[in-house]
XYZ file of C-alpha atoms in Angstrom:
397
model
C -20.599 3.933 126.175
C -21.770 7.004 123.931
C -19.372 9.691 122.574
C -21.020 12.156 125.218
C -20.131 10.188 128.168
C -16.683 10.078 126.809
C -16.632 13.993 125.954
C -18.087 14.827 128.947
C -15.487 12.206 131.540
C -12.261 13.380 129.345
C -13.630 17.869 129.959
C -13.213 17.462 133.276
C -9.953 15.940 133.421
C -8.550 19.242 134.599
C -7.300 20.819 138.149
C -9.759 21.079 140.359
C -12.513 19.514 138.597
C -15.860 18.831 141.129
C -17.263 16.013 138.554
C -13.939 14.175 138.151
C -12.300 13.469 141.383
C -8.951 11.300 140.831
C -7.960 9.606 144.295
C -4.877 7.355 143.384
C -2.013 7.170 140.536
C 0.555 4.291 140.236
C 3.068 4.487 138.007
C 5.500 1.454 136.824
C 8.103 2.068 134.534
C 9.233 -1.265 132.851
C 12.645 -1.597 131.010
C 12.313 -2.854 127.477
C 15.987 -4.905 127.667
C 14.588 -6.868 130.366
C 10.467 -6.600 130.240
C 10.771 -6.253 134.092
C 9.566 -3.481 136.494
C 12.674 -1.058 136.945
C 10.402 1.452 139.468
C 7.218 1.603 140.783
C 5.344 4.246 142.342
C 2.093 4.654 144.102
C 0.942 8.862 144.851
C -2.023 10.427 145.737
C -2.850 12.779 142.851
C -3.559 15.924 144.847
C -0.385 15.657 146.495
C 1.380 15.875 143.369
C 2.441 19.056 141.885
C 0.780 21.261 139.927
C 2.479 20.578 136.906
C 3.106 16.733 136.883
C -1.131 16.747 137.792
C -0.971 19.026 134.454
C 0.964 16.526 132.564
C -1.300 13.288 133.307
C -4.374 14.970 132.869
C -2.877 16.179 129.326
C -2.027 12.033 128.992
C -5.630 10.698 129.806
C -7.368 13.428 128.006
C -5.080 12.075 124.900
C -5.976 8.248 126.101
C -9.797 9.373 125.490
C -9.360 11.338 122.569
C -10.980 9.635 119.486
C -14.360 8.843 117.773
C -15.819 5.461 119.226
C -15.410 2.451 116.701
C -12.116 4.140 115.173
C -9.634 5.145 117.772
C -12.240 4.392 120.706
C -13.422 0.664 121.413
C -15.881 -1.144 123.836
C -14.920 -4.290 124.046
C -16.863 -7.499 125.474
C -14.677 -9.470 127.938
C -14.312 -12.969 127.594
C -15.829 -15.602 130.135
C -12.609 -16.623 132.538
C -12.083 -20.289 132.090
C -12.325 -22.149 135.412
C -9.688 -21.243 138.078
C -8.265 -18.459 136.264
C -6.515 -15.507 139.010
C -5.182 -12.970 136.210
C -8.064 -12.355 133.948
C -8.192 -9.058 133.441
C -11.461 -8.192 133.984
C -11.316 -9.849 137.549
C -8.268 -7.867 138.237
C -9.724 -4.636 137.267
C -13.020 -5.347 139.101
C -11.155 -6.247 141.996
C -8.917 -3.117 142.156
C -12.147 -0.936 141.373
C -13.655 -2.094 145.087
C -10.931 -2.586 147.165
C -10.223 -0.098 149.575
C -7.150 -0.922 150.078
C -3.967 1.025 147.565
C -1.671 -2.015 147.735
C -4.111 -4.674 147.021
C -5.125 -2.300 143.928
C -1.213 -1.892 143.251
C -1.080 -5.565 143.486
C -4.108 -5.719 140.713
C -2.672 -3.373 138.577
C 0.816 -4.774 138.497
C -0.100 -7.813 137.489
C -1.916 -6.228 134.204
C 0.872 -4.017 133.634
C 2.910 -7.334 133.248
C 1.160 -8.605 131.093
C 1.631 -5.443 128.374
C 4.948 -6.698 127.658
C 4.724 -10.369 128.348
C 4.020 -11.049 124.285
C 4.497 -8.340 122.448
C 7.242 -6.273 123.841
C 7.829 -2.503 123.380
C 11.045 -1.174 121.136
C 11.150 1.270 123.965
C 11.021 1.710 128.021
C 7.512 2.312 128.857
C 5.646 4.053 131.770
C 2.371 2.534 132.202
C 0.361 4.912 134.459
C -3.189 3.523 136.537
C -5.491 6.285 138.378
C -8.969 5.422 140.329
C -11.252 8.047 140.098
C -14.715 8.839 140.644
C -17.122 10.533 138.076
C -20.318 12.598 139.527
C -22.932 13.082 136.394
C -25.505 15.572 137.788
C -29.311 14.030 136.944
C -29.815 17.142 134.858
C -28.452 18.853 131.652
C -25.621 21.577 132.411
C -24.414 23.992 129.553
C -20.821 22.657 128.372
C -18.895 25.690 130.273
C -20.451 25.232 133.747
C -19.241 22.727 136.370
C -21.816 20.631 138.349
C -23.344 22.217 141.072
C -22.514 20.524 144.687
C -26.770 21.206 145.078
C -27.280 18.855 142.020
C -27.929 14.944 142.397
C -25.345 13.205 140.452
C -24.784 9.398 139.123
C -21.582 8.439 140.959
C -19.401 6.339 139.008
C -15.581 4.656 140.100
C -13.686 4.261 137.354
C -9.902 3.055 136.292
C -7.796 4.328 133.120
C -4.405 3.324 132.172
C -2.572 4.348 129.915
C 0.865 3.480 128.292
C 3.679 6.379 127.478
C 6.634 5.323 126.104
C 10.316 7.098 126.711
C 13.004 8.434 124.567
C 16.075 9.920 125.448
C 16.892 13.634 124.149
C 18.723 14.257 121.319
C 22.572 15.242 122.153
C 23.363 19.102 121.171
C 25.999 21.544 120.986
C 26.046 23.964 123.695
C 28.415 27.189 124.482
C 29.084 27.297 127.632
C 29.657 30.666 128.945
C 31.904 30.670 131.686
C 34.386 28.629 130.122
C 33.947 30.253 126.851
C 34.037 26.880 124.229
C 31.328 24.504 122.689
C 30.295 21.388 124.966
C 28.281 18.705 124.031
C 25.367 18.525 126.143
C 24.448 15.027 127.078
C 21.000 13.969 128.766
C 21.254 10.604 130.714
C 17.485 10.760 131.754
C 14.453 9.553 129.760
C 11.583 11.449 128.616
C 8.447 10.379 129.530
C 5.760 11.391 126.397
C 2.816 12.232 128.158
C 1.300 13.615 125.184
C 1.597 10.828 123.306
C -0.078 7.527 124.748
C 0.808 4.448 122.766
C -2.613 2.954 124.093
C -4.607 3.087 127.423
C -8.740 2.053 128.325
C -11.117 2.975 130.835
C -12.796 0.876 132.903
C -16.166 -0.071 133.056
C -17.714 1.382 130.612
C -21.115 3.781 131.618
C -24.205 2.607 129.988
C -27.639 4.186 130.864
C -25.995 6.410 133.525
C -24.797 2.664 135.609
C -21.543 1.016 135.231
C -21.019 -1.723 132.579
C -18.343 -4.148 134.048
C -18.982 -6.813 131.069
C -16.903 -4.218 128.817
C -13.352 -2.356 128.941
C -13.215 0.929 126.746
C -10.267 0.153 124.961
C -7.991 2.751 123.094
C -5.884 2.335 119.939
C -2.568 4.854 119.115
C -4.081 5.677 115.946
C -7.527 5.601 114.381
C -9.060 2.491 112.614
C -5.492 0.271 114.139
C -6.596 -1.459 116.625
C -4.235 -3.548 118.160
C -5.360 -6.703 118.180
C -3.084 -8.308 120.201
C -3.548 -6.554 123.235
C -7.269 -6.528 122.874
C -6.997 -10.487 122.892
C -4.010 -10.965 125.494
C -4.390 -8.064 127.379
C -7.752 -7.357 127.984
C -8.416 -10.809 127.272
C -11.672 -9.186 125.235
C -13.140 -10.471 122.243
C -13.158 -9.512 118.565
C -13.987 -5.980 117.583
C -15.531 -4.451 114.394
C -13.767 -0.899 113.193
C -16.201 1.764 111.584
C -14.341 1.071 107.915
C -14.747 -2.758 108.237
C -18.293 -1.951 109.652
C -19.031 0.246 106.835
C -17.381 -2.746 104.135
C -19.753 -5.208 105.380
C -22.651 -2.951 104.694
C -21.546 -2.402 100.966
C -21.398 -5.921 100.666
C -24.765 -6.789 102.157
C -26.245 -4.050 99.728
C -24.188 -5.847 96.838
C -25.279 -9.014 97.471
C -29.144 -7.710 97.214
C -29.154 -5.355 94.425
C -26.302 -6.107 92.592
C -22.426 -4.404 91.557
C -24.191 -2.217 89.120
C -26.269 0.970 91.124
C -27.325 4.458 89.606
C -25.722 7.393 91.823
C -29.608 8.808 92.289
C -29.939 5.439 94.486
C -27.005 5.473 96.336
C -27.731 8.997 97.402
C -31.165 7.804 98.825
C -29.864 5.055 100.597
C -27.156 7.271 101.935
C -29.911 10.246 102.970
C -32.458 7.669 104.553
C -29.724 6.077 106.831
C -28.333 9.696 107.804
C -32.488 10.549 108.770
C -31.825 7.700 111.520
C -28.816 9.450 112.915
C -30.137 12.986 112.388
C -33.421 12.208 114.517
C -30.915 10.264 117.465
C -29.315 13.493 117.621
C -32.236 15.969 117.835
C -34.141 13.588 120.467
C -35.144 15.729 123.659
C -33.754 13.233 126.099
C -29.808 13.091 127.466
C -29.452 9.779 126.896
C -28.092 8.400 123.398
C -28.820 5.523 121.548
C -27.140 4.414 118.914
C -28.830 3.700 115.870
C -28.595 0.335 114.812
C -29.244 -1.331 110.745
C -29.775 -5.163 111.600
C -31.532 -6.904 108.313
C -34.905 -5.226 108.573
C -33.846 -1.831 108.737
C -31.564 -2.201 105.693
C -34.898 -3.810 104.020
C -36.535 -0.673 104.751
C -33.925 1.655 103.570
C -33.551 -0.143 99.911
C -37.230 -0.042 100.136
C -37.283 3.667 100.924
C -34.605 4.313 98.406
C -36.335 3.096 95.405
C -34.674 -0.304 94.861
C -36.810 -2.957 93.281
C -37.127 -6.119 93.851
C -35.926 -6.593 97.566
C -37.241 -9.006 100.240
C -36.892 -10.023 103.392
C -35.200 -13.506 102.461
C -33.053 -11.689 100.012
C -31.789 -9.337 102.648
C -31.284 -12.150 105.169
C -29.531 -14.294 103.096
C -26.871 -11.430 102.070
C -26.139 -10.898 105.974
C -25.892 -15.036 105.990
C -23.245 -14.551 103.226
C -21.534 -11.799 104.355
C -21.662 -11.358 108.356
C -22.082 -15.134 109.101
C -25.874 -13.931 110.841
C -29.218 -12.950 110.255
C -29.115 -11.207 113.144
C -26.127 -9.019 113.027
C -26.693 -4.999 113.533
C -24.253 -1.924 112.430
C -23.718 1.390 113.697
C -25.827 3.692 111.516
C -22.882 6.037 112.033
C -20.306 3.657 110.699
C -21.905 2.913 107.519
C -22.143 6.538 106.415
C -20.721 9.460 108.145
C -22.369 12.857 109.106
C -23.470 14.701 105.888
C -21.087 17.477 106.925
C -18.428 14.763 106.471
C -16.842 14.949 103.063
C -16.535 11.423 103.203
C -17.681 9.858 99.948
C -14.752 8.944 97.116
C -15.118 8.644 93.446
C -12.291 6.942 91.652
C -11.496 7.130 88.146
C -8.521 6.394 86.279
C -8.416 10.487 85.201
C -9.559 11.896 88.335
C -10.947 10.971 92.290
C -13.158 12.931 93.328
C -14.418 13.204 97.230
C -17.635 14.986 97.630
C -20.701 14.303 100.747
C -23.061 11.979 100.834
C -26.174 14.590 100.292
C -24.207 16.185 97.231
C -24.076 12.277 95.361
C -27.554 13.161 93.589
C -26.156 16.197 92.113
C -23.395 13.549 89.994
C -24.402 11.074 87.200
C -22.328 8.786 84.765
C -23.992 9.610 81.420
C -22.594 8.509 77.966
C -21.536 11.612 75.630
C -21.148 11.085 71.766
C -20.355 7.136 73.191
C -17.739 7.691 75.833
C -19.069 7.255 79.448
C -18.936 10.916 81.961
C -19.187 11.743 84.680
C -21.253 14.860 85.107
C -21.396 17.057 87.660
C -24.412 19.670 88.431
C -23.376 23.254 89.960
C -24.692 26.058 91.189
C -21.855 28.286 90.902
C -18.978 28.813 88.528
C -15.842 26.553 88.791
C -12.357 27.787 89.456
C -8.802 26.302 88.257
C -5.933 28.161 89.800
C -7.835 31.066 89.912
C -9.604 31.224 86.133
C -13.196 30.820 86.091
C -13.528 27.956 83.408
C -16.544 28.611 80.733
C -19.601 26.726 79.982
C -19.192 24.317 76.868
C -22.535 23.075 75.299
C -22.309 19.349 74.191
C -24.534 17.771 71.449
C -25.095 14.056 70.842
């Protein structure tokens, strides 16, 4: 999927939306003393009220929430082995065409089961399933209009689940009017956090406007910590790559060409001729996104672009060889450096760190001063330190 799809399924999670039309919700809460169902309960979602439809929307808007590769993963399902009933991926698939709420129940149950079969929560959990179906109109819409019942639309189904754990409320000290003295209040009934998933995913993923059902959109708690565990037992997916490992791998690949030792006027380059690839993604004409890709060639070209002598195609190949394990491995363009309006890039230094964007790296330079190394900074304006305006010093060799 591409972070539009995602923006665009997770807007119209609202009350009466006309492009996301949710048909179904089962809810199972699941004791965390005994990893067993305690209730279940199967609704249809326009039945319930208004403000429990509020509070789930609220839920899967948070499950969805999240740049892709950090809080938001596609992940590849494995191949079943032989015989295998409760591979997730069958189950979901299964529930996604049946017609038929109990056999989806059934389905859904069974993953639901499986949350807490390994890795049990510290807490009672609600784990909450919803089929819906998603109408994209063929045509671009303006991100305050709804789709227009005229308009022909890519119809989607689609299932999300997400997991909410409980907490009881804190006792307090009440005064209780009528019999004028202080009572302890005491709540006996758990608190659901809607607005706090602990993890959910959306299934199949939407790929060129069609349904994907080789990959589950999976969702961490918190960005760049995945959890592993459920991706693997779970979803029974495979591995996963996060932006910062992503982004690791490239240093290393560049590393392993050119050296430890770079000039900042390099990096720069290399950082500006990657962003170019995202920057012209972005501005394309057409709705649909790729995602731009560096596999070994394109990083060739890039260190070529940037200046950097000396690099060939075996060198390149053989640093993905040593690093990634393949020659024909690709990154995100996006995960290896962010958007220039991301301050993103970090100097450290035993005196100072300093975090300043990409585009701004050829304005720095480590230079040598009377022989003790620098690090000097070019500006346009005058610098402020708790409020003074420092002055200009000249330096001489």
């Amino acid at each position: 999927m591409n972070q539009k799809d995602i923006a665009a399924i997770r807007k119209h999670f609202k009350l009466n939306a006309e492009a996301v039309k949710i048909a179904e919700i089962y809810n199972i809460y699941i004791r965390q003393d005994s990893n067993e169902i305690f209730h279940e309960e199967m609704r249809s979602f326009p039945f319930l009220e208004q403000e429990h439809q509020e509070l789930f929307l609220t839920s899967f808007k948070k499950v969805l929430g999240g740049k892709l590769d950090e809080k938001l993963f596609e992940v590849k399902f494995e191949h079943p082995e032989a015989g295998q009933t409760d591979h997730t991926q069958t189950l979901l698939y299964k529930g996604l065409q049946t017609e038929d709420t109990e056999d989806w129940a059934a389905s859904m149950q069974k993953i639901a089961l499986k949350m807490v079969q390994d890795a049990p929560f510290e807490k009672d959990v609600v784990v909450t399933f919803i089929r819906f179906q998603y109408n994209k109109p063929t045509r671009r819409h303006s991100e305050e209009t709804e789709i227009d019942m005229r308009d022909e639309v890519y119809t989607s189904r689609f299932i999300l689940g997400s997991i909410n754990q409980t907490e009881l409320p804190k006792q307090s000290l009440v005064f209780d009017f009528i019999e004028r003295e202080y009572k302890s209040n005491v709540f006996i009934n758990p608190v659901i956090k809607l607005d706090a998933p602990v993890g959910g995913f959306l299934f199949p993923c939407f790929t060129d406007n069609a349904a994907d059902v080789n990959h589950v959109l999976y969702a961490a708690q918190k960005a760049h910590q995945p959890d592993f565990g459920f991706i693997d037992n779970v979803l029974n997916g495979t591995e996963i790559v996060t932006a910062i490992e992503e982004k690791a791998m490239f240093e290393e690949v560049v590393k392993a060409v050119i050296g430890e030792e770079v000039n900042l006027a390099t990096l720069a380059t290399v950082y500006e001729e990657i962003n170019y690839l995202i920057v012209a993604e972005e501005e394309r004409e057409d709705e649909d996104e790729t995602v731009p890709m560096l596999d070994a060639r394109a990083v060739e070209v890039v260190l070529k672009a940037s200046g950097v002598e000396d690099v060939t195609t075996e060198k390149v190949e053989q640093a993905f060889k040593q690093v990634v394990d393949d020659t024909q491995y690709e990154m995100k363009a996006s995960s290896v450096v962010p958007k220039y309006t991301s301050k993103s890039i970090k100097i450290n230094t035993k005196v100072a760190n300093i975090t300043i964007s990409p585009q701004d790296l050829k304005y720095v330079k480590q230079v040598n001063v009377k022989g003790k190394r620098c690090l000097l900074i070019e500006l346009e304006e005058d610098t402020e330190i708790e409020g003074f305006k420092l002055i200009s010093e000249e330096l001489f060799d």
